[in-house]
Amino acid sequence: MHIYKVGGAVRDRLLGRPVSDIDWLVVGASVEEMLAKGYRPVGADFPVFLHPKTGEEYALARTERKSGRGYGGFTFHASPDVTLEEDLIRRDLTINAMAEDEAGTVYDPYNGQQDLDQRLLRHVSPAFAEDPLRVLRVARFAARYAPLGFRVADETLELMRLISASGELQALTAERSWKEIERALMEAQPQVFFQVLRVCGALPELLPELDNDTQGLAALEQAALHEEALHVRWACLLHTLPPASIKAVNQRLKAPRECQELALLTGECLAKAGQAPELPATAVLELLQKFDVYRRPQRFEDFLIACEMTALGEGKSGYPQADYLRGAAAAARAVDVKPLVQAGLTGQALGEALKSERLKALEAYKLG
Ligand code: CTP
């Protein structure tokens, strides 16, 4: 049996980037041999094992064909006679289809090193089309490596167009799509992910709501430049959409709750926040209540950051409304409930009194 490092670990080492996790490929072994050596199987259908000590993933060399069953809709042919070249040829990109043995020798039958040098994301073979998720993966790699000057090869873009036009992207589960989108959002230039998807016709399939958008991408670009969190980036991306569309996207992709919530609140409240200094105190109070700023101050801060990013995305030099609203939130939060309780107020009456005190505080803040 021969064991190789494969995929991202080889690619990123050659690029001089940090290697996060290592995938291993085992050639010339059977399932039984792996089990006998103490490797633990991952799932029933998928020929992947965890190393008994390190817990790293070891996959048996395999060829793959499309099928309606098995892991993620695939069945696999894994057997000791599958060669290294046969395994590598069914991988997505040439830069991901290199292997390295224990001695550090790199096996590169599909010229991945040359494509690394030429900064090209190029598919290995027509087997690329077996997994439509690869359209999203390529766009994600484009977003990640854009700062290094990578681009998608023309022939790969053409294949991605064919896959998008075939309607196959519709078959992807929300979980698989979201995982790619989430990772793409956290890349260095996440806007590139959406641009590539647009160019290859995948955006109308996955996120038709964003097909004509430019402001969302500009805000997202700013959020990435400022290293903002995932949910802030998501809110930036969707900020121009009407709330009903934001809801629809959130639900279709099963985005995590924090992302869903901030995107929707941002869509609903961005315009109001933009006018904050001119608004009457009652409207500012309403905005603060909507965010439940008393119990969830961080969520309001995340919203203000998203607003700032949208302003920067529009080419403005800043967003003074954010500091104004920070001050308003602090004034409203400074109202002390204790004297009201001590005065014997409870329930609805206490709520009303608290609101009226906060309103007074906001009026004073406006004047000051
Ligand atoms: N792979 C593939 N097609 C997929 C998923 C994975 O061909 N749909 C192959 C690629 O060779 C890839 C390897 O499996 O390099 C490991 O996949 P994964 O761990 O998902 O990605 P990495 O390439 O390691 O990249 P990342 O840095 O994003 O984890």
JSON list of C-alpha atoms in Angstrom, two decimals, residues 147 185-191 217-228 233 309 312-313:
[
{"chain": "A", "resi": 147, "resn": "PRO", "atom": "CA", "xyz": [-5.10, 38.34, -4.51]},
{"chain": "A", "resi": 185, "resn": "LEU", "atom": "CA", "xyz": [-17.98, 34.78, 2.08]},
{"chain": "A", "resi": 186, "resn": "MET", "atom": "CA", "xyz": [-15.02, 34.47, 4.43]},
{"chain": "A", "resi": 187, "resn": "GLU", "atom": "CA", "xyz": [-12.41, 34.52, 1.64]},
{"chain": "A", "resi": 188, "resn": "ALA", "atom": "CA", "xyz": [-10.16, 37.46, 0.87]},
{"chain": "A", "resi": 189, "resn": "GLN", "atom": "CA", "xyz": [-12.25, 38.74, -2.07]},
{"chain": "A", "resi": 190, "resn": "PRO", "atom": "CA", "xyz": [-15.70, 37.18, -1.62]},
{"chain": "A", "resi": 191, "resn": "GLN", "atom": "CA", "xyz": [-17.22, 39.40, -4.31]},
{"chain": "A", "resi": 217, "resn": "LEU", "atom": "CA", "xyz": [-21.08, 43.04, -3.88]},
{"chain": "A", "resi": 218, "resn": "ALA", "atom": "CA", "xyz": [-19.46, 46.42, -3.24]},
{"chain": "A", "resi": 219, "resn": "ALA", "atom": "CA", "xyz": [-20.60, 46.36, 0.40]},
{"chain": "A", "resi": 220, "resn": "LEU", "atom": "CA", "xyz": [-19.41, 42.77, 0.76]},
{"chain": "A", "resi": 221, "resn": "GLU", "atom": "CA", "xyz": [-16.02, 43.74, -0.65]},
{"chain": "A", "resi": 222, "resn": "GLN", "atom": "CA", "xyz": [-15.72, 46.43, 2.02]},
{"chain": "A", "resi": 223, "resn": "ALA", "atom": "CA", "xyz": [-16.80, 44.03, 4.77]},
{"chain": "A", "resi": 224, "resn": "ALA", "atom": "CA", "xyz": [-14.05, 41.62, 3.70]},
{"chain": "A", "resi": 225, "resn": "LEU", "atom": "CA", "xyz": [-11.46, 44.41, 3.55]},
{"chain": "A", "resi": 226, "resn": "HIS", "atom": "CA", "xyz": [-12.42, 45.26, 7.13]},
{"chain": "A", "resi": 227, "resn": "GLU", "atom": "CA", "xyz": [-12.35, 41.57, 8.13]},
{"chain": "A", "resi": 228, "resn": "GLU", "atom": "CA", "xyz": [-15.91, 41.61, 9.37]},
{"chain": "A", "resi": 233, "resn": "ARG", "atom": "CA", "xyz": [-20.85, 39.99, 5.29]},
{"chain": "A", "resi": 309, "resn": "MET", "atom": "CA", "xyz": [-19.82, 48.98, 4.90]},
{"chain": "A", "resi": 312, "resn": "LEU", "atom": "CA", "xyz": [-18.13, 52.69, 1.93]},
{"chain": "A", "resi": 313, "resn": "GLY", "atom": "CA", "xyz": [-19.31, 50.43, -0.89]}
]
